[in-house]
Amino acid sequence: MKHLVTGAAGFIGSNIAKELIKNEEEVIGVDCFTDYYSRDLKERNIKELKNNSNFKFIEADLLKMNLNELLDKVDYVYHQAAQAGVRSSWGKDFEIYSRNNILLTQKLLEAARKSKELKKFVYASSSSVYGDTDKLPMQENNRLQPVSPYGVSKLAGENLCYLYYKNFKVPAVSLRYFTVYGEGQRPDMAFHIFIRAFLKGEKINIFGDGKQSRNFTYVSDIVRANILAAEKAPAGAIINIGGAGEGIKLNEAIELIQELTNMKTEIIYTDKVKGDVKHTSADISKAEKLLGYSPAVKFKTGLSKEVKWLKSIYS
Ligand SMILES: NC(=O)c1ccc[n+]([C@@H]2O[C@H](COP(=O)([O-])OP(=O)(O)OC[C@H]3O[C@@H](n4cnc5c(N)ncnc54)[C@H](O)[C@@H]3O)[C@@H](O)[C@H]2O)c1
């Protein structure tokens, strides 16, 4: 089978590509190395992949490519390319989010519509489509009210997937990821920032009181959910993908990082940032029912793997 992974040099895309290659599948990976974070980290993500003859890497901006040609004879698309990050999605940068998250998804779906071979188009959506809600755990049929422009852009992508399915039978599926962590995690994400700070003895800034909680999902669980969705999810479905790290407060995660790194650092509490939600919590019963998915990696195990990976970079 032939698989296309967009955003293949990024955190999640590179992990999906690695798993597919491990399964001896043929993979095309596309990434343009946006400047949101260092190229060096992304190069590390795909270093080994590039040595594998089943992996073809294309460095290009998908918005400038001939997507009909790209999708030719592709069986499965895992659409991970996006401008990620909640906090930087305000103001003039929303243009980047509109282009890379909304326009790009629409263009890929147009190409998917013309494809004869495509079996599934798996879209990386986000728990940020829910926004701040008292209705926890978050269920797929909750009212959707994102509180960040990023969340709005991811929801627009998800809605586009659904309407291309409804109108043109594009076999699109959206997976709403809940905060993903593990090897390759983006350097703007909390655990990466905290672990690096512990390792380097730098101060940690917490936005808010640290009592905000998240469902944390280890990256191999997200990867498995993508592959299960490609195989099994009914076209048009929208499915939460959460992890074993349910209801973990930021302060608790920091204590665990302190234990795992066996180091100490100073923690400073500052004002909450606009766009951050207080709690996320995933109802994953739909994923269990449709995909046979349940998270396999315990929070402490996953976090210790991320610590080990970051030690190899920063220690
Ligand atoms: N990391 C999380 O916790 C999380 C949570 C929910 C949803 N998501 C979604 O998962 C996906 C992957 O996130 P990530 O954390 O791996 O982010 P990432 O930034 O590490 O990866 C995205 C990659 O897409 C590439 N890209 C962006 N626009 C492109 C374009 N026009 N052409 C080619 N390449 C382009 C970037 O260079 C980057 O390498 C995103 O769609 C994100 O919105 C992530």
JSON list of C-alpha atoms in Angstrom, two decimals, residues 2 6 18 27 29 51 56 63 70-71 75 89 103 107 110 127 130 148 182 211 216 225 230 233 235 244 266 280 308:
[
{"chain": "A", "resi": 2, "resn": "LYS", "atom": "CA", "xyz": [1.09, 3.55, -0.67]},
{"chain": "A", "resi": 6, "resn": "THR", "atom": "CA", "xyz": [1.82, 15.44, 5.16]},
{"chain": "A", "resi": 18, "resn": "LYS", "atom": "CA", "xyz": [8.29, 5.55, 11.11]},
{"chain": "A", "resi": 27, "resn": "VAL", "atom": "CA", "xyz": [5.51, 6.08, 2.32]},
{"chain": "A", "resi": 29, "resn": "GLY", "atom": "CA", "xyz": [6.46, 12.23, 3.24]},
{"chain": "A", "resi": 51, "resn": "ASN", "atom": "CA", "xyz": [17.92, 5.96, 4.75]},
{"chain": "A", "resi": 56, "resn": "LYS", "atom": "CA", "xyz": [10.39, 9.08, -0.31]},
{"chain": "A", "resi": 63, "resn": "LEU", "atom": "CA", "xyz": [0.21, 24.79, -1.12]},
{"chain": "A", "resi": 70, "resn": "LEU", "atom": "CA", "xyz": [0.98, 13.88, -5.44]},
{"chain": "A", "resi": 71, "resn": "LEU", "atom": "CA", "xyz": [-2.12, 11.81, -4.65]},
{"chain": "A", "resi": 75, "resn": "ASP", "atom": "CA", "xyz": [-4.10, 4.58, -0.91]},
{"chain": "A", "resi": 89, "resn": "SER", "atom": "CA", "xyz": [-2.61, 32.11, 16.51]},
{"chain": "A", "resi": 103, "resn": "LEU", "atom": "CA", "xyz": [-6.80, 26.41, 2.65]},
{"chain": "A", "resi": 107, "resn": "LYS", "atom": "CA", "xyz": [-6.87, 21.84, -1.59]},
{"chain": "A", "resi": 110, "resn": "GLU", "atom": "CA", "xyz": [-10.16, 18.66, -3.81]},
{"chain": "A", "resi": 127, "resn": "SER", "atom": "CA", "xyz": [-9.39, 18.74, 21.25]},
{"chain": "A", "resi": 130, "resn": "TYR", "atom": "CA", "xyz": [-14.23, 22.01, 22.02]},
{"chain": "A", "resi": 148, "resn": "SER", "atom": "CA", "xyz": [-8.45, 30.20, 20.10]},
{"chain": "A", "resi": 182, "resn": "GLY", "atom": "CA", "xyz": [6.65, 11.74, 23.63]},
{"chain": "A", "resi": 211, "resn": "LYS", "atom": "CA", "xyz": [-4.15, 23.46, 38.27]},
{"chain": "A", "resi": 216, "resn": "PHE", "atom": "CA", "xyz": [-2.20, 13.56, 27.71]},
{"chain": "A", "resi": 225, "resn": "ALA", "atom": "CA", "xyz": [-5.13, 5.38, 16.23]},
{"chain": "A", "resi": 230, "resn": "ALA", "atom": "CA", "xyz": [-7.12, 4.22, 8.03]},
{"chain": "A", "resi": 233, "resn": "ALA", "atom": "CA", "xyz": [-13.05, 4.06, 10.56]},
{"chain": "A", "resi": 235, "resn": "ALA", "atom": "CA", "xyz": [-15.94, 7.52, 6.18]},
{"chain": "A", "resi": 244, "resn": "ALA", "atom": "CA", "xyz": [-3.86, 7.13, 29.48]},
{"chain": "A", "resi": 266, "resn": "GLU", "atom": "CA", "xyz": [12.57, 27.44, 40.00]},
{"chain": "A", "resi": 280, "resn": "THR", "atom": "CA", "xyz": [-9.48, 18.85, 28.64]},
{"chain": "A", "resi": 308, "resn": "LYS", "atom": "CA", "xyz": [15.24, 10.12, 27.85]}
]
